[in-house]
Short mmCIF file of C-alpha atoms in Angstrom, two decimals:
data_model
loop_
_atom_site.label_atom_id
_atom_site.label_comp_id
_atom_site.label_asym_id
_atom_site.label_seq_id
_atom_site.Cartn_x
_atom_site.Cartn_y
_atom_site.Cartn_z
CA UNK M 803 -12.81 44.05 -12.05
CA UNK M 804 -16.28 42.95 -14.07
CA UNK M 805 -18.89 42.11 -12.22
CA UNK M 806 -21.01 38.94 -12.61
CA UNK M 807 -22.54 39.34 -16.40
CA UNK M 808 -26.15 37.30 -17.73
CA UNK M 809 -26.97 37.53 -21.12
CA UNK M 810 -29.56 38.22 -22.14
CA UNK M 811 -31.30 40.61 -20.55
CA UNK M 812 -34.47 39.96 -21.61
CA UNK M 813 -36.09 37.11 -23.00
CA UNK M 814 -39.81 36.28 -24.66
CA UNK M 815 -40.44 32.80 -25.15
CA UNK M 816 -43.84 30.45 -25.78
CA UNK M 817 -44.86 27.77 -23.68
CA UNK M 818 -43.42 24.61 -24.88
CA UNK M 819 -39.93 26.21 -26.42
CA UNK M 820 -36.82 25.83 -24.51
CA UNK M 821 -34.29 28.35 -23.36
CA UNK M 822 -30.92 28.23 -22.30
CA UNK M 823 -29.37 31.44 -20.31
CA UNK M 824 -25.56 32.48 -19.88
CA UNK M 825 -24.16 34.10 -16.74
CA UNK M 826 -20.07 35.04 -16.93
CA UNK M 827 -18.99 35.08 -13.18
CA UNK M 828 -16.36 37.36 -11.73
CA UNK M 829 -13.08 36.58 -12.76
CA UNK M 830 -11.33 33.89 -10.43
CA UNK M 831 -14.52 33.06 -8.75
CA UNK M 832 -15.37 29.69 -9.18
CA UNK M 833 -18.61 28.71 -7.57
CA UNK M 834 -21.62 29.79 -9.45
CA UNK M 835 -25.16 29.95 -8.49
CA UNK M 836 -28.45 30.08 -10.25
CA UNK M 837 -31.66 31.67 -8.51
CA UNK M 838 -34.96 31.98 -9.55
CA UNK M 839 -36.83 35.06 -8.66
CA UNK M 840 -41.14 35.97 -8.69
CA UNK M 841 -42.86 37.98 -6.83
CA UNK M 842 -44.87 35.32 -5.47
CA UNK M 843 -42.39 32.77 -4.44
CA UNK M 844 -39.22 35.35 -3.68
CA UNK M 845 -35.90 34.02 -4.64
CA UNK M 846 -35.37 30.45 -4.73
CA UNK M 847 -32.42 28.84 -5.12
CA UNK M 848 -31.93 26.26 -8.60
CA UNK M 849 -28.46 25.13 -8.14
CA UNK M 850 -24.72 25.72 -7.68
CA UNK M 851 -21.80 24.81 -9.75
CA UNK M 852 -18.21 24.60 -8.30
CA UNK M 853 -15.58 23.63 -11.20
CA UNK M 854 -17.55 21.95 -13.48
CA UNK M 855 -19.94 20.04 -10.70
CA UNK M 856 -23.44 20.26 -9.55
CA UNK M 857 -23.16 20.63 -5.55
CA UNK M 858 -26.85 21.15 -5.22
CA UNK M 859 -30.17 21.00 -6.55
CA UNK M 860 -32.91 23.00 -5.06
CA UNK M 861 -36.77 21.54 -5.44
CA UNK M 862 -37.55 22.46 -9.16
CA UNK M 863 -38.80 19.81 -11.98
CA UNK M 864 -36.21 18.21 -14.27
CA UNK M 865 -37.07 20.73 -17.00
CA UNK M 866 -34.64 23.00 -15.03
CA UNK M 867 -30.99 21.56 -15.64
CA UNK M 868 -27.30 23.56 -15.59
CA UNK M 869 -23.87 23.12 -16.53
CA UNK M 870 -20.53 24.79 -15.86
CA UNK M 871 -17.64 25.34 -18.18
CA UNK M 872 -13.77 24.91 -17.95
CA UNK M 873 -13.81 28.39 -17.66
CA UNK M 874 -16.45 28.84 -15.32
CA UNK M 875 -18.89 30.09 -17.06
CA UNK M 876 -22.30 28.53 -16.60
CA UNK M 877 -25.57 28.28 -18.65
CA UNK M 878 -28.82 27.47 -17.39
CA UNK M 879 -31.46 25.97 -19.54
CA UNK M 880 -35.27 25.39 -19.28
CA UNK M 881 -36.91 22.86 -21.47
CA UNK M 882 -40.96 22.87 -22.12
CA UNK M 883 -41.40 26.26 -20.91
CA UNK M 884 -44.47 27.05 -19.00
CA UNK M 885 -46.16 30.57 -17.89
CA UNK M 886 -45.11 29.79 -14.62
CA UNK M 887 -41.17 30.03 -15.24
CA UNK M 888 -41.92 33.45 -16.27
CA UNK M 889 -39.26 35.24 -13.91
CA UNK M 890 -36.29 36.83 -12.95
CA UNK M 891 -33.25 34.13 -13.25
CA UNK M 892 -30.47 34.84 -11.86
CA UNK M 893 -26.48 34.17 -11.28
CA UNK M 894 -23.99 34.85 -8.46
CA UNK M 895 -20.55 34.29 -8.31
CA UNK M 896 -18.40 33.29 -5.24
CA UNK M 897 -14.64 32.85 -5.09
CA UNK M 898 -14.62 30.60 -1.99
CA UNK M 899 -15.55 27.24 -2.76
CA UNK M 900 -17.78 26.84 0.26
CA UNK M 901 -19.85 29.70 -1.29
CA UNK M 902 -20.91 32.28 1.17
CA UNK M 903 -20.28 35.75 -0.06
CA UNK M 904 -21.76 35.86 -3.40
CA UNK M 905 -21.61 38.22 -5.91
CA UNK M 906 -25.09 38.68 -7.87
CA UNK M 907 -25.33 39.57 -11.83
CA UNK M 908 -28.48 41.96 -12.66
CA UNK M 909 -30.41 38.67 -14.41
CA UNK M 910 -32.83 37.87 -17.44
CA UNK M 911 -36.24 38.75 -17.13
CA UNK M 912 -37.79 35.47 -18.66
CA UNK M 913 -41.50 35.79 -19.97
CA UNK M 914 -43.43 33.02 -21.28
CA UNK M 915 -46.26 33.91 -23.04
CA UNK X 430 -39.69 22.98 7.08
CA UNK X 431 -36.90 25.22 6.70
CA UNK X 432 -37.79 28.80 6.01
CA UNK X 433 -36.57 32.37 6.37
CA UNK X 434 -39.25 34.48 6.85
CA UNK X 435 -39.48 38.41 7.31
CA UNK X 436 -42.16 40.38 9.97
CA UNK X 437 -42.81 42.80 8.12
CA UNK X 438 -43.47 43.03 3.79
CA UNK X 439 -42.92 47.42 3.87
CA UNK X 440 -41.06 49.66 6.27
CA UNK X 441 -40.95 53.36 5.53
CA UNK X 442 -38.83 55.82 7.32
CA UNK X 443 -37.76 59.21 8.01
CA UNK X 444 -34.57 60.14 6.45
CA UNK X 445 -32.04 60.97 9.18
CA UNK X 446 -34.16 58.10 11.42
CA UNK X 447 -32.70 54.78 12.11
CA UNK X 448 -34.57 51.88 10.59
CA UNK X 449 -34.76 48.46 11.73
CA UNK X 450 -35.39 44.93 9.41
CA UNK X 451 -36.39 41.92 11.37
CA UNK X 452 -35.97 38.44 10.06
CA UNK X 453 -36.58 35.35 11.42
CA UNK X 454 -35.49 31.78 10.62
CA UNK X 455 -36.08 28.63 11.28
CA UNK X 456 -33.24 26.37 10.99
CA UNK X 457 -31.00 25.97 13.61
CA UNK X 458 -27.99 24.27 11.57
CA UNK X 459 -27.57 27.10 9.81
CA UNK X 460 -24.26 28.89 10.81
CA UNK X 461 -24.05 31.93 8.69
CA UNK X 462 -26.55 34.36 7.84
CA UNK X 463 -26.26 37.27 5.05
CA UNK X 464 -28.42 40.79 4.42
CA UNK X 465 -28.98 41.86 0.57
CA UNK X 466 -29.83 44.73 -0.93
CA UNK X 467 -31.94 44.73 -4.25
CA UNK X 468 -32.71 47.47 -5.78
CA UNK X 469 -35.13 48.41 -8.90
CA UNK X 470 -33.82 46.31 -11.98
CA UNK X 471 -31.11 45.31 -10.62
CA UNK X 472 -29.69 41.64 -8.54
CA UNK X 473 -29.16 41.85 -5.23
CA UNK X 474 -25.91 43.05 -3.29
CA UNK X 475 -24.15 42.16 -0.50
CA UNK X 476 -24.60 43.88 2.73
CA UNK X 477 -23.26 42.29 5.66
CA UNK X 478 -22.88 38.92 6.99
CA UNK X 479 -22.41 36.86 10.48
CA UNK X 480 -21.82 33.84 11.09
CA UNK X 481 -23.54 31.91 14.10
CA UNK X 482 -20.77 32.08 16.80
CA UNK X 483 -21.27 35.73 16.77
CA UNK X 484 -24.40 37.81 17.86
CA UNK X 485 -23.09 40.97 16.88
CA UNK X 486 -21.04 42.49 13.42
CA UNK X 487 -21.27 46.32 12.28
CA UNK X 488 -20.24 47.87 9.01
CA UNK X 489 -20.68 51.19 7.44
CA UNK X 490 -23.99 52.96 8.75
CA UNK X 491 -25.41 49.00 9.24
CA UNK X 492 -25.30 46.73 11.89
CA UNK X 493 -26.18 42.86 11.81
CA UNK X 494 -27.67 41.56 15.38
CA UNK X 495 -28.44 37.63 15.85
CA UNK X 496 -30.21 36.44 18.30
CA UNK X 497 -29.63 32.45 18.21
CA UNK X 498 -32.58 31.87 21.32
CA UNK X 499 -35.00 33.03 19.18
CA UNK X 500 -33.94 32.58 15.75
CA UNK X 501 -34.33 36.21 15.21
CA UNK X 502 -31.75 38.50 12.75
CA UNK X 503 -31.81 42.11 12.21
CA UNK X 504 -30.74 44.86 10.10
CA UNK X 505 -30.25 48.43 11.81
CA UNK X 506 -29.71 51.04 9.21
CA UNK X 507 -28.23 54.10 10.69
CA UNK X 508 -28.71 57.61 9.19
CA UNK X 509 -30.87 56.30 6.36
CA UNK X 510 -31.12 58.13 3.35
CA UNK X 511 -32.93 58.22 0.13
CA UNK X 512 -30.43 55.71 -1.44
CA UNK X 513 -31.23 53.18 1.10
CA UNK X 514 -34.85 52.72 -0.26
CA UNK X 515 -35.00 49.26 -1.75
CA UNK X 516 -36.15 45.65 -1.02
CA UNK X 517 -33.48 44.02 1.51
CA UNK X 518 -33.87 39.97 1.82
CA UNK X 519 -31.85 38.05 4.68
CA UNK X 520 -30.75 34.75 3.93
CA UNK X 521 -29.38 31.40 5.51
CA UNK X 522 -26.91 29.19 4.61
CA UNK X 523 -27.07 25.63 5.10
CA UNK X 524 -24.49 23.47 6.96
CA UNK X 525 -21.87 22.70 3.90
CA UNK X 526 -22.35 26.04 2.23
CA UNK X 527 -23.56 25.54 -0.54
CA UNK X 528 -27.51 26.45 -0.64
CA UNK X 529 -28.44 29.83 0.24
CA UNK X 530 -32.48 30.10 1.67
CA UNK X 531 -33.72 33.39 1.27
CA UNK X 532 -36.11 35.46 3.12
CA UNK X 533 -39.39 37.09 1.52
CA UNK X 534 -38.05 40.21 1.42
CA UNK X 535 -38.56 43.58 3.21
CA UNK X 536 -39.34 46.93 1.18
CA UNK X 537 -37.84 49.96 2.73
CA UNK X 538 -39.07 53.37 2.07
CA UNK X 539 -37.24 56.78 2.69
CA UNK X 540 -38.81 59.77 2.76
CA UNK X 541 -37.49 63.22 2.27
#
């Protein structure tokens, strides 16, 4: 089975553009989650998706929104970039929908410059 | 406020030795607790898990410990080895499920 796949890998962007980011969980899972991931801050968590609704939000500025597809697919998408959402983003997949064991994709290396 | 925090940012070991990742949390709603793995370029992977009515759960070469009193976790790593090196993060999960809190993030060496 395929794991959890982001696309893209990498990303270059400049401050004030927008980017949206695509993660393709594991077949059958349906809970997806979106982390955000700096050396400075660790991994915090953005928010989780469970067929096609938001579940939770964690403490970032509007400019950080989500959505989930039919399918289960999700995109993430970051409007007004700044230098500081330079990161790792990334997706994990759960098939339980209270998600605890989650499945982790290898994320897109955002850089704003 | 909530946190998960690790005591220690490196650890390097002897391979063959036994190595030991502390964590400790804060929250005491939170009823199950997970290790990662992350290695170099790549997002992090499921190691083992407990939930809070336990204070005990082993795997392969790994065992989980949780101390509730204290708030404490730990990961023993049995027989590491070279392939073990990486950054290992434990994390929380809130009452309902669906927020994972994640530690800081421990950076285990192996050497040869």
């Amino acid at each position: 089975k395929a794991g959890v796949t982001q696309t893209p890998r990498y990303l270059i962007k400049t401050r004030g553009q927008q980017v949206t980011l695509s993660c393709s969980p594991i077949s059958g899972h349906r809970s997806v989650s979106w982390y955000q991931q700096t050396p400075g801050q660790g991994l915090q968590f953005l928010f989780e998706y469970f067929s096609e609704t938001q579940r939770n939000k964690g403490n970032f500025p509007g400019r950080f929104s989500g959505r989930q597809f039919s399918n289960s697919r999700s995109e993430m998408n970051v409007s007004t970039l700044e230098l500081g959402d330079s990161a790792l983003y990334l997706c994990a997949s759960s098939l339980e929908q209270i998600a605890y064991e989650q499945y982790f994709g290898p994320g897109t290396r955002l850089t704003v410059t | 406020g909530e946190s998960v925090g690790l005591h220690l940012p490196t650890l390097s070991v002897q391979e063959g030795d036994n190595s030991i990742i502390n964590c400790a949390y804060s929250n005491s709603a939170s009823d199950y607790f997970i290790w990662y793995k992350q290695e170099s370029g790549k997002g992090p992977q499921f190691i083992i898990d407990i939930r809070s009515n336990m204070d005990k759960r082993q795997g392969q070469r790994v065992t989980v410990l949780l101390n509730k009193t204290v708030k404490h976790l730990s990961l023993q790593i049995a027989a590491t080895q070279p392939g073990d090196s990486a950054v290992y993060f434990c994390a929380e999960k809130e009452t309902g499920g669906f927020k994972t809190i994640f530690g800081a993030g421990t950076r285990l060496f192996v050497k040869a």
